[in-house]
Coordinates of C-alpha atoms and ligand atoms in Angstrom, one line a residue:
X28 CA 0.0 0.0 0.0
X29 CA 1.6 3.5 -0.7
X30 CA 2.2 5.9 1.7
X31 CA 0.7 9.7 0.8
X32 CA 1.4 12.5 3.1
X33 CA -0.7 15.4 2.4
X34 CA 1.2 18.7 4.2
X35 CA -1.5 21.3 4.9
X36 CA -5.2 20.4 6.5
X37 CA -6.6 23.3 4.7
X38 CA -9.5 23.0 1.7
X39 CA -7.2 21.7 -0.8
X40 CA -5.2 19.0 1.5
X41 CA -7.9 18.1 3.1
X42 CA -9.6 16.9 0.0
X43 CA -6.9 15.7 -1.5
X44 CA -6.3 13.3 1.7
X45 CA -10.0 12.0 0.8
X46 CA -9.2 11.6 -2.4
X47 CA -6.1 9.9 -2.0
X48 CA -7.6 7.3 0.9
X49 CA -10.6 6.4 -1.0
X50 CA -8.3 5.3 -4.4
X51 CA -6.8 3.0 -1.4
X52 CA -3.8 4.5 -0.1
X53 CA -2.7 4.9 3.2
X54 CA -2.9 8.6 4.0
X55 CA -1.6 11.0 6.4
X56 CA -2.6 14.6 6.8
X57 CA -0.1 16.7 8.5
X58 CA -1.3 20.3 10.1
X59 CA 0.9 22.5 11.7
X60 CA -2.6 24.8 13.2
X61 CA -4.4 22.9 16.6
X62 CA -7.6 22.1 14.0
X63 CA -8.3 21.8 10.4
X64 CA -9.3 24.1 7.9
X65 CA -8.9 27.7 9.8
X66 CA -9.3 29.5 6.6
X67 CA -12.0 27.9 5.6
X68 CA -13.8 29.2 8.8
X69 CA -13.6 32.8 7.8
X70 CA -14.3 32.2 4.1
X71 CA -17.4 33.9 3.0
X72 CA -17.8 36.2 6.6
X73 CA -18.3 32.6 8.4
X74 CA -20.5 31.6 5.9
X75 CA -18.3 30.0 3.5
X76 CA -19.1 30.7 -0.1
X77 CA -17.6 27.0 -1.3
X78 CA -18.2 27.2 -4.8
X79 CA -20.2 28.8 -7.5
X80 CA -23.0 26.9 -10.0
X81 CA -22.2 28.6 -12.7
X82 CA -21.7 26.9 -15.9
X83 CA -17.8 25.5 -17.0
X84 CA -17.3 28.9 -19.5
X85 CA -18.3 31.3 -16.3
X86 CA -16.0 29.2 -13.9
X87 CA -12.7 29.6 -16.5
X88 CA -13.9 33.1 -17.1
X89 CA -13.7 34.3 -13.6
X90 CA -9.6 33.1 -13.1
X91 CA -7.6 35.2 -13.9
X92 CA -4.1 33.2 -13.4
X93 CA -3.6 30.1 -15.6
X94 CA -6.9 29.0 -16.4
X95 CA -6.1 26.6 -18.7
X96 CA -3.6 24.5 -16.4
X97 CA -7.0 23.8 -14.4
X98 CA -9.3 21.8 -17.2
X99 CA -7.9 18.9 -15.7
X100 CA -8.5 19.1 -12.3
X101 CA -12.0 20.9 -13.0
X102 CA -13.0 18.3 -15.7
X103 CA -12.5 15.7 -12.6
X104 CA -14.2 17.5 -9.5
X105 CA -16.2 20.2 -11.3
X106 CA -18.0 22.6 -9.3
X107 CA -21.4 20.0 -9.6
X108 CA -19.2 17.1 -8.2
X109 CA -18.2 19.3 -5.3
X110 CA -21.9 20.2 -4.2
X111 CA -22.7 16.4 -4.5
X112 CA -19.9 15.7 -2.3
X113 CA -20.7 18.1 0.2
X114 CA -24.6 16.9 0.4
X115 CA -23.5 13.6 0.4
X116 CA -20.7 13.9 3.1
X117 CA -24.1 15.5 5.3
X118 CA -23.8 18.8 4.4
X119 CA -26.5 20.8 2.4
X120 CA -26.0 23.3 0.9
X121 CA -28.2 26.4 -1.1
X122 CA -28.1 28.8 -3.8
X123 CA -27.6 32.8 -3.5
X124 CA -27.2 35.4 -5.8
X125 CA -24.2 35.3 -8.9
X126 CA -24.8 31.3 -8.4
X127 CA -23.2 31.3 -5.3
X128 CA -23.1 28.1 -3.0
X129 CA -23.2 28.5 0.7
X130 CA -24.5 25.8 3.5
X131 CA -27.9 25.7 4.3
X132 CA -27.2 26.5 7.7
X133 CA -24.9 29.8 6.7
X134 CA -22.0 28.2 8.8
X135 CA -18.9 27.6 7.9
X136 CA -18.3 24.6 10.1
X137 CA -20.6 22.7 8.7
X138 CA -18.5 22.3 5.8
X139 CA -15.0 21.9 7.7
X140 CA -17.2 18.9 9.7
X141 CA -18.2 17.2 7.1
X142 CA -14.4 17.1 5.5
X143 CA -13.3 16.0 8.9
X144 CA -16.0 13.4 8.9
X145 CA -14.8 12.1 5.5
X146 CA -10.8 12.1 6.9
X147 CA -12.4 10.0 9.4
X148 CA -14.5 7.8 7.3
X149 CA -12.1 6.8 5.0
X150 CA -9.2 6.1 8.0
X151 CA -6.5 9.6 6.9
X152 CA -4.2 9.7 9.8
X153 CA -4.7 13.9 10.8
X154 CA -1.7 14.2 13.1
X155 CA -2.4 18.1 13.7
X156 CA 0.2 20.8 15.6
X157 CA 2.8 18.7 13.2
X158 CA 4.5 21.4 10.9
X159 CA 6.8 20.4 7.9
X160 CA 10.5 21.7 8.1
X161 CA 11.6 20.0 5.0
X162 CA 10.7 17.5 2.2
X163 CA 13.5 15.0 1.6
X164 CA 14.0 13.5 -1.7
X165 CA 16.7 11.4 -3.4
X166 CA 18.1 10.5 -7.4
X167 CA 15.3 8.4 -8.8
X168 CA 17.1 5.0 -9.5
X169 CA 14.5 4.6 -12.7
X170 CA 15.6 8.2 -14.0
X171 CA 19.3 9.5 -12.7
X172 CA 18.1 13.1 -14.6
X173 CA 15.3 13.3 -11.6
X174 CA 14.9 13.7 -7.7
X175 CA 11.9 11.3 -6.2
X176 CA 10.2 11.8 -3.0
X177 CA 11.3 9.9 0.0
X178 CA 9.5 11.6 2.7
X179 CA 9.3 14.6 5.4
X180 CA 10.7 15.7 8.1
X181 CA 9.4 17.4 10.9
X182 CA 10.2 20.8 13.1
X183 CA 11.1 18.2 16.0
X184 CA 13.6 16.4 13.3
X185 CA 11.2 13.4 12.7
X186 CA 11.6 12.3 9.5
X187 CA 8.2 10.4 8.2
X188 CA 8.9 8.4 4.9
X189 CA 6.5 8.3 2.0
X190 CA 5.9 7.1 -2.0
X191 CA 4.5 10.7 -2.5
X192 CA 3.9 13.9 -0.5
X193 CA 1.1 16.8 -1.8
X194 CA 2.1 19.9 -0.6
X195 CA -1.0 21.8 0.3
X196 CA 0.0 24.8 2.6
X197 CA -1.8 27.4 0.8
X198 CA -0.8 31.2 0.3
X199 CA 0.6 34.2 2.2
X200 CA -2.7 35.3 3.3
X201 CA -4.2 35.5 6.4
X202 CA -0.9 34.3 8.1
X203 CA -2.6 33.9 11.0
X204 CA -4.7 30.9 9.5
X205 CA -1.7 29.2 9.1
X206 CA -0.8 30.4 5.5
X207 CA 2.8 31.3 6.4
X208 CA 4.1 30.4 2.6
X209 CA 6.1 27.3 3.9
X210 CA 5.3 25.6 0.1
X211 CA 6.7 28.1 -1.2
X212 CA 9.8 27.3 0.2
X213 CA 9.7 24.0 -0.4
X214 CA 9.1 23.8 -3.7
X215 CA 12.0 26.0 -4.5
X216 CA 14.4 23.6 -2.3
X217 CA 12.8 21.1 -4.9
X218 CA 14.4 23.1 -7.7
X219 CA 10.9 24.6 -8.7
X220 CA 10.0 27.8 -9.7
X221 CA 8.1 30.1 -7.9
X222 CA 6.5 33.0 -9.5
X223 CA 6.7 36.4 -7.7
X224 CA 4.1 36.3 -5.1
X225 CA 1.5 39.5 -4.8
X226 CA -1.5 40.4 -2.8
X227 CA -4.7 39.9 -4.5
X228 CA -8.5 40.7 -3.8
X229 CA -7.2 43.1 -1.6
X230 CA -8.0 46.6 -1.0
X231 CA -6.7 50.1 -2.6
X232 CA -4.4 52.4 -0.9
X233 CA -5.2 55.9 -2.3
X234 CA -3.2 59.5 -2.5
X235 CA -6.0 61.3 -1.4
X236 CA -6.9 61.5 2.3
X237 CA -10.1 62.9 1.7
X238 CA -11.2 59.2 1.6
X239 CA -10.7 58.9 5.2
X240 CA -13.6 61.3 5.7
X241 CA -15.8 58.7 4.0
X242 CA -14.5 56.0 6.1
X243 CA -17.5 53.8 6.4
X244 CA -19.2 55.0 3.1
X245 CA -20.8 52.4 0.7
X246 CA -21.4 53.4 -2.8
X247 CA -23.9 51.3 -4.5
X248 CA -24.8 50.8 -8.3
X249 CA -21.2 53.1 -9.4
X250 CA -19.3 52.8 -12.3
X251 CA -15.3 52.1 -11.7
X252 CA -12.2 52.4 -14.4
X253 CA -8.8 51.8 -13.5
X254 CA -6.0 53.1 -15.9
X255 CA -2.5 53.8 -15.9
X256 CA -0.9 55.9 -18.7
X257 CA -1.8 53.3 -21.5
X258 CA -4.7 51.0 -20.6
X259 CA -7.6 50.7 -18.6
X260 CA -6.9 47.9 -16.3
X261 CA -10.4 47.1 -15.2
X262 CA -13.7 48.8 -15.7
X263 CA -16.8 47.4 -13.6
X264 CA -20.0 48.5 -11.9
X265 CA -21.1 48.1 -8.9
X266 CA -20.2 48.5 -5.4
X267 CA -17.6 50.2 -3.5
X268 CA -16.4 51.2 -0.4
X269 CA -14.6 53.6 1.4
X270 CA -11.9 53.2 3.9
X271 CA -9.5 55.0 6.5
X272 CA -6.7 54.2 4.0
X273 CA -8.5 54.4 0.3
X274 CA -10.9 52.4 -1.0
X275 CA -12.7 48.5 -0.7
X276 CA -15.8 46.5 -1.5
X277 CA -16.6 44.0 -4.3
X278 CA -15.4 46.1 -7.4
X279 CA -12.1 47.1 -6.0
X280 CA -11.3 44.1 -4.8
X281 CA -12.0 42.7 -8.3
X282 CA -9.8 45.4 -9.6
X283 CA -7.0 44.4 -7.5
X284 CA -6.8 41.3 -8.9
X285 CA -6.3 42.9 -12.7
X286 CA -4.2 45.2 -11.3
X287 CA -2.4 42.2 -9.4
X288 CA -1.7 39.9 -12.6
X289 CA 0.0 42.8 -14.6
X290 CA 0.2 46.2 -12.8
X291 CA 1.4 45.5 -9.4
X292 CA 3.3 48.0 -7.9
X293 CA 3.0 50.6 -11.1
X294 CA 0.7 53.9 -10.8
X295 CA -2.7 53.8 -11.4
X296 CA -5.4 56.1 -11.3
X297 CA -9.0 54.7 -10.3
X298 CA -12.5 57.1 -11.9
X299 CA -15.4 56.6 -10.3
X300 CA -18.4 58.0 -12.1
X301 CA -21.3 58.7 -9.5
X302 CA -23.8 59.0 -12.3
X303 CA -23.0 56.2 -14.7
X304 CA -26.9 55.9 -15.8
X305 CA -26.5 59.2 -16.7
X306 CA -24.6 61.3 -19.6
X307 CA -22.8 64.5 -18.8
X308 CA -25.6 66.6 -20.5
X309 CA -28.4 64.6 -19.1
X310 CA -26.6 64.9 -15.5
X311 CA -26.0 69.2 -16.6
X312 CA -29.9 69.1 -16.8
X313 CA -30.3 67.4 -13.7
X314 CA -28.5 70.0 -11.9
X315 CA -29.9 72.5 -13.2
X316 CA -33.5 71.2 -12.3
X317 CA -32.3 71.0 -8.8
X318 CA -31.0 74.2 -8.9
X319 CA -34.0 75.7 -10.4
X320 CA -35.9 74.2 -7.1
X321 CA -33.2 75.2 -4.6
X322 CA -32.7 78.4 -6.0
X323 CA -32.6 80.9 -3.1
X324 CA -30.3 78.5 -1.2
X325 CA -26.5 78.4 -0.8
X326 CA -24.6 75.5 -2.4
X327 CA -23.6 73.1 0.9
X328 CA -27.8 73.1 1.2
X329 CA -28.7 72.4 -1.9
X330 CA -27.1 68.7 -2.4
X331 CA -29.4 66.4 -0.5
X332 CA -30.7 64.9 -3.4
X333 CA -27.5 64.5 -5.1
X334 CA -24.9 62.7 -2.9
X335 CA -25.1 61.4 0.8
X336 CA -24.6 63.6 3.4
X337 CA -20.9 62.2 3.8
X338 CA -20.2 63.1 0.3
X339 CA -21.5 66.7 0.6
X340 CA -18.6 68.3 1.9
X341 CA -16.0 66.8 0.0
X342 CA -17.8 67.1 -3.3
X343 CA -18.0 71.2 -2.7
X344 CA -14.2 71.2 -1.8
X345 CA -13.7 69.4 -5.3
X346 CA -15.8 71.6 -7.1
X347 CA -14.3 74.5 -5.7
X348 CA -17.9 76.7 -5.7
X349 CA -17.7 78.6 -2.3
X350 CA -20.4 76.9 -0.3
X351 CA -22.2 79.7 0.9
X352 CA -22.5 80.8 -3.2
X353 CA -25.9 80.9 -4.2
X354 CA -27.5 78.7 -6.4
X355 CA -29.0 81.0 -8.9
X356 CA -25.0 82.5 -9.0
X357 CA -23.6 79.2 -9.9
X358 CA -21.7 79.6 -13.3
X359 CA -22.2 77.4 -16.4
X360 CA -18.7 76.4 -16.2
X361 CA -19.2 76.0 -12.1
X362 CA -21.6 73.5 -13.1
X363 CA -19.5 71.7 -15.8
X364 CA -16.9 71.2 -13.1
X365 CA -18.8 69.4 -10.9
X366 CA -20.8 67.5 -13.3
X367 CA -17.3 66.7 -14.5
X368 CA -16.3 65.6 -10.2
X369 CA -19.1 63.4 -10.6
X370 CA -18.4 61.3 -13.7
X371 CA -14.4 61.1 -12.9
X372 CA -14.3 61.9 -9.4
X373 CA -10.6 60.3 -9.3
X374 CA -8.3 58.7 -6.9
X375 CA -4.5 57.9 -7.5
X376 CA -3.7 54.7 -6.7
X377 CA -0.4 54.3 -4.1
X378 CA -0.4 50.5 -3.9
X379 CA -2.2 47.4 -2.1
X380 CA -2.8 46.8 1.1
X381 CA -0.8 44.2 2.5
X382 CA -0.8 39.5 2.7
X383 CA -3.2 40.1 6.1
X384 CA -5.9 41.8 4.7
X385 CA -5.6 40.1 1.2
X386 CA -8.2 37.2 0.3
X387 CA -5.4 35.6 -1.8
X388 CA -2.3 35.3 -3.1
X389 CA -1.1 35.6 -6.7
X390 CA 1.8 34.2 -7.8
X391 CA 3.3 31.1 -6.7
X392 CA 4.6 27.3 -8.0
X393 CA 5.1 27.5 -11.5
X394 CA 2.4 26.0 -13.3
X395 CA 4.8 25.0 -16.5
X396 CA 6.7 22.4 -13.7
X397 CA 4.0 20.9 -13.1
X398 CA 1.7 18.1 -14.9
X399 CA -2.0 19.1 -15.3
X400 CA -3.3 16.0 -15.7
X401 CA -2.1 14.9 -12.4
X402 CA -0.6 17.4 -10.2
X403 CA 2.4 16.0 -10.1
X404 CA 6.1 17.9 -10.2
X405 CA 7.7 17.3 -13.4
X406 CA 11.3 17.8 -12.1
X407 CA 10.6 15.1 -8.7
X408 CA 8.8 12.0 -8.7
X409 CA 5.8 11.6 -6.2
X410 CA 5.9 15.2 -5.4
X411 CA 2.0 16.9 -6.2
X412 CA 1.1 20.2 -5.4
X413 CA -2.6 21.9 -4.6
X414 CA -4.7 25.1 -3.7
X415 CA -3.5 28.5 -3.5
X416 CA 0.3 27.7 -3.3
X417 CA 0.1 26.9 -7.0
X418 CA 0.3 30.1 -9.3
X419 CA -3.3 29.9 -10.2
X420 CA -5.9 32.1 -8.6
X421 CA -9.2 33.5 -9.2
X422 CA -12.0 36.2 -8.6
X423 CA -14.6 36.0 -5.7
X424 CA -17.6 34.3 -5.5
X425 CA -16.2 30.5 -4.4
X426 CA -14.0 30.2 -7.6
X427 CA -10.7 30.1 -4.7
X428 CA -12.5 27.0 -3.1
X429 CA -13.4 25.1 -6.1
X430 CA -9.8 25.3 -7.3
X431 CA -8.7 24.2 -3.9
X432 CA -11.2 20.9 -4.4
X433 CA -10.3 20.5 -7.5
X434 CA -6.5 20.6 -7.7
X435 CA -6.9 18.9 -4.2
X436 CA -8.9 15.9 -5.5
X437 CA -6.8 15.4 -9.0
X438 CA -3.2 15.5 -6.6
X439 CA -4.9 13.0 -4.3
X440 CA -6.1 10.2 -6.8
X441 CA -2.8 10.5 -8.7
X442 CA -0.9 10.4 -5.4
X443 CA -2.1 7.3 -4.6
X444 CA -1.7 5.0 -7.5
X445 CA 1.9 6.9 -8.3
Ligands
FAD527 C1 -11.1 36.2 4.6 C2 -11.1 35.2 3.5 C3 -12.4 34.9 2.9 C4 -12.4 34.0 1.8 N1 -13.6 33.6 1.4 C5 -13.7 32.8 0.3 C6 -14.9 32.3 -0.1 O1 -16.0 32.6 0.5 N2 -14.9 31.5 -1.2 C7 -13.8 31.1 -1.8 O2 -13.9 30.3 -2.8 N3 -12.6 31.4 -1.4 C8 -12.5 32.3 -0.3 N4 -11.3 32.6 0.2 C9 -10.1 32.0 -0.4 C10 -9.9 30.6 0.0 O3 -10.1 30.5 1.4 C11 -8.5 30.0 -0.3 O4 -8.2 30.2 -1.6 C12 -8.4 28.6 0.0 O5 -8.8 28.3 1.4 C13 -7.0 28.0 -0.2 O6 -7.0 26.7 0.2 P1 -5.6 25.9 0.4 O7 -6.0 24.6 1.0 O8 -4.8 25.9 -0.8 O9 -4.8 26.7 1.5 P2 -5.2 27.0 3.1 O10 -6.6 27.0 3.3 O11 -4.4 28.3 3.4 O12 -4.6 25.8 3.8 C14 -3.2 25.6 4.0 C15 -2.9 24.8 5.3 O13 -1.6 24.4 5.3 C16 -1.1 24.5 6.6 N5 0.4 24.5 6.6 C17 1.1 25.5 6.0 N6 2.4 25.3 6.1 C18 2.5 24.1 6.8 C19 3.6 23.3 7.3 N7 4.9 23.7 7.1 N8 3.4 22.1 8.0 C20 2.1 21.8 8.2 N9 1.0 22.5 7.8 C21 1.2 23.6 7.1 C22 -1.8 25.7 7.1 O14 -1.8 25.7 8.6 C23 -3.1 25.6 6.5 O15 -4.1 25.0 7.4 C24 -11.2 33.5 1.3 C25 -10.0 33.8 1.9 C26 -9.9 34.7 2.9 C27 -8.6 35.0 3.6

């Protein structure tokens, strides 16, 4: 019987363990955290959005990192296999809105119990507070050229031997989870290459500190671009937030992740058009309607309708129309400037925040090193890789998780028969 050790008891080892156990090998699951899957616990606010119904073109659509190294793995635990596996393993699940799959009960450990029921049901050894120093390999006597797995060994200097190990230990994200980038490391003592690793779904830092003014402030159905010099990086609409140190929320956390893949680190500029239902002449008409109604007013009483109350004052400074101006004085080309402000109110763009506040990582284990149709390293025999430590990623909305199961499930049914 072979000997698989999975290293990491997060989503992707944690399947792959199951995986691995059920095609009949003899698994163990080492975790360095005191319990299994602490990321997944926070995934989705505690809800744990773990995967998305949408159809095969949607899923591929919404990676943005090496899609097409994941037909594999999807092909053999789609996102429809994943829900069965979850309902069957005791754990139901529902529907929300963008085809997004949560449990029925809204809890996130639901779905980390019925993984650790599966470990359990199909006998996976889960020796937990057990973190990986090292993974040993030697000349494979079949092929001289190539390095084969011959175990692990441990921080206490145990060594554990084994016919393959799947290194599973995630990102840089959310350190405290446990994703501390240890894979990272081993691959490259593999002789692997590891692509540059970067922040992604992760807020905006901004120039402009008139955002933390807004701190709190939700924008709802706005329009978004992001653009350096030559491109627009992302445009979307939707909904955005502001923060103490620039700017949140779905869309700019989708941005990042363009922004991420190519731009990272270079200046951007982000446009956010308060108005996008409405052209610049048909928003010029609007004001002067409002205006016309408000007319013996000053300026800073005349915006209720307009913006909410937190965006009042900063949207007069940016107009630069005196506040106390009346209405009826306002210019023509007044108004054009702050119809102007409110199609391209702009923000420059001073970086990310940092691996703690980031949902994932981008970057990581080269994805030409390693076999798609198995997971396994094409430089070291029995040595598989899974999840987030690989260089693939993806946007929100459970994508993360189903490439977790996925890659997880593909490394553990190839481990086993390797
Ligand atoms: C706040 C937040 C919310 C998220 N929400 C969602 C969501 O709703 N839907 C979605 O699809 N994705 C979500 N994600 C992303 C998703 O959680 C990750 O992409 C996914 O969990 C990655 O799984 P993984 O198994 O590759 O890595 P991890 O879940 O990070 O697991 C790696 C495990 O390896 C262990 N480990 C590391 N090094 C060692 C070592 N040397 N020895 C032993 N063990 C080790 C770690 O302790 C950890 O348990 C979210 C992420 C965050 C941070």
């Amino acid at each position: 019987m072979k000997h698989v050790i999975v290293i990491g008891g997060g989503a992707a080892g944690m399947m792959a363990a199951i995986a691995a156990a059920e095609e009949g090998a003899k698994v163990s699951l080492l975790e360095q955290n005191e319990k299994t899957g602490k990321k997944i616990f926070i995934t989705g606010k505690g809800r744990c959005n773990l995967t998305n119904a949408c159809d095969q073109e949607n899923f591929f659509d919404s990676v943005i990192n090496n899609g097409k190294f994941l037909y594999s793995a999807f092909y053999k635990m789609d996102n429809y296999s994943v829900m069965k596996f979850f309902e069957e393993a005791g754990c139901p699940l529902k529907k929300e809105r963008g085809e997004r799959i949560f449990p029925v009960s809204d809890h996130s450990s639901d779905v980390i119990s019925a993984l650790n029921r599966q470990l359990e049901k199909k006998g996976v050894k889960v020796y937990l507070r057990t973190c990986v120093k090292e993974v040993l390999m030697d000349q494979d006597e079949e092929t001289p050229s190539k390095k084969c797995i011959t175990g692990v060994k441990l921080f206490d200097e145990r060594i554990i031997s084994a016919d393959a190990v799947i290194i599973a230990t995630g990102g840089k994200s959310y350190e405290s989870t446990g994703s501390t980038g240890d894979g990272y490391k081993f691959a490259e003592a593999a002789g692997h290459m590891v692509k540059d690793i970067k922040p992604a779904l992760v807020p905006f830092t901004t120039k402009e500190d008139w955002c933390m003014k807004l701190q709190g402030l939700s924008l709802k159905n706005v329009a978004v671009t992001l653009r350096n010099e030559k491109k627009t990086i992302y445009q979307g609409f939707g909904e955005m937030l502001f923060t103490h140190f620039g700017v949140s929320g779905p869309m700019i956390l989708t941005a990042s992740s363009y922004y991420a893949k190519k731009y990272y680190g270079t200046p951007a500029v982000l446009s956010i058009d308060l108005k996008p239902a409405l052209t610049k002449e048909q928003l010029d008409k609007r004001l002067l309607k409002d205006f016309d109604e408000n007319k013996n007013r000053q300026f800073k009483n005349a915006l209720d309708g307009l913006f909410p109350s937190k965006l009042i004052p900063v949207m007069i400074k940016l107009s630069g129309i005196l506040p106390e101006k009346r209405v009826n004085e306002i210019t023509k080309e007044e108004r054009a400037g702050l119809v102007e402000r409110m199609k391209n109110l702009t923000l420059i763009i001073t970086g990310t925040r940092d691996f703690h506040e980031a949902i994932i990582t981008q970057g990581g284990v080269h994805v030409k090193e390693i076999n798609p149709s198995t997971m396994e390293s094409r430089l070291v025999k029995g040595l598989f890789f899974a999840g987030e430590v690989l260089d693939v990623d993806a946007l929100t909305g459970g994508f993360n998780l189903q490439i977790a199961w996925s890659t997880g499930y593909l490394a553990g049914i190839s481990a086993a028969v390797i």
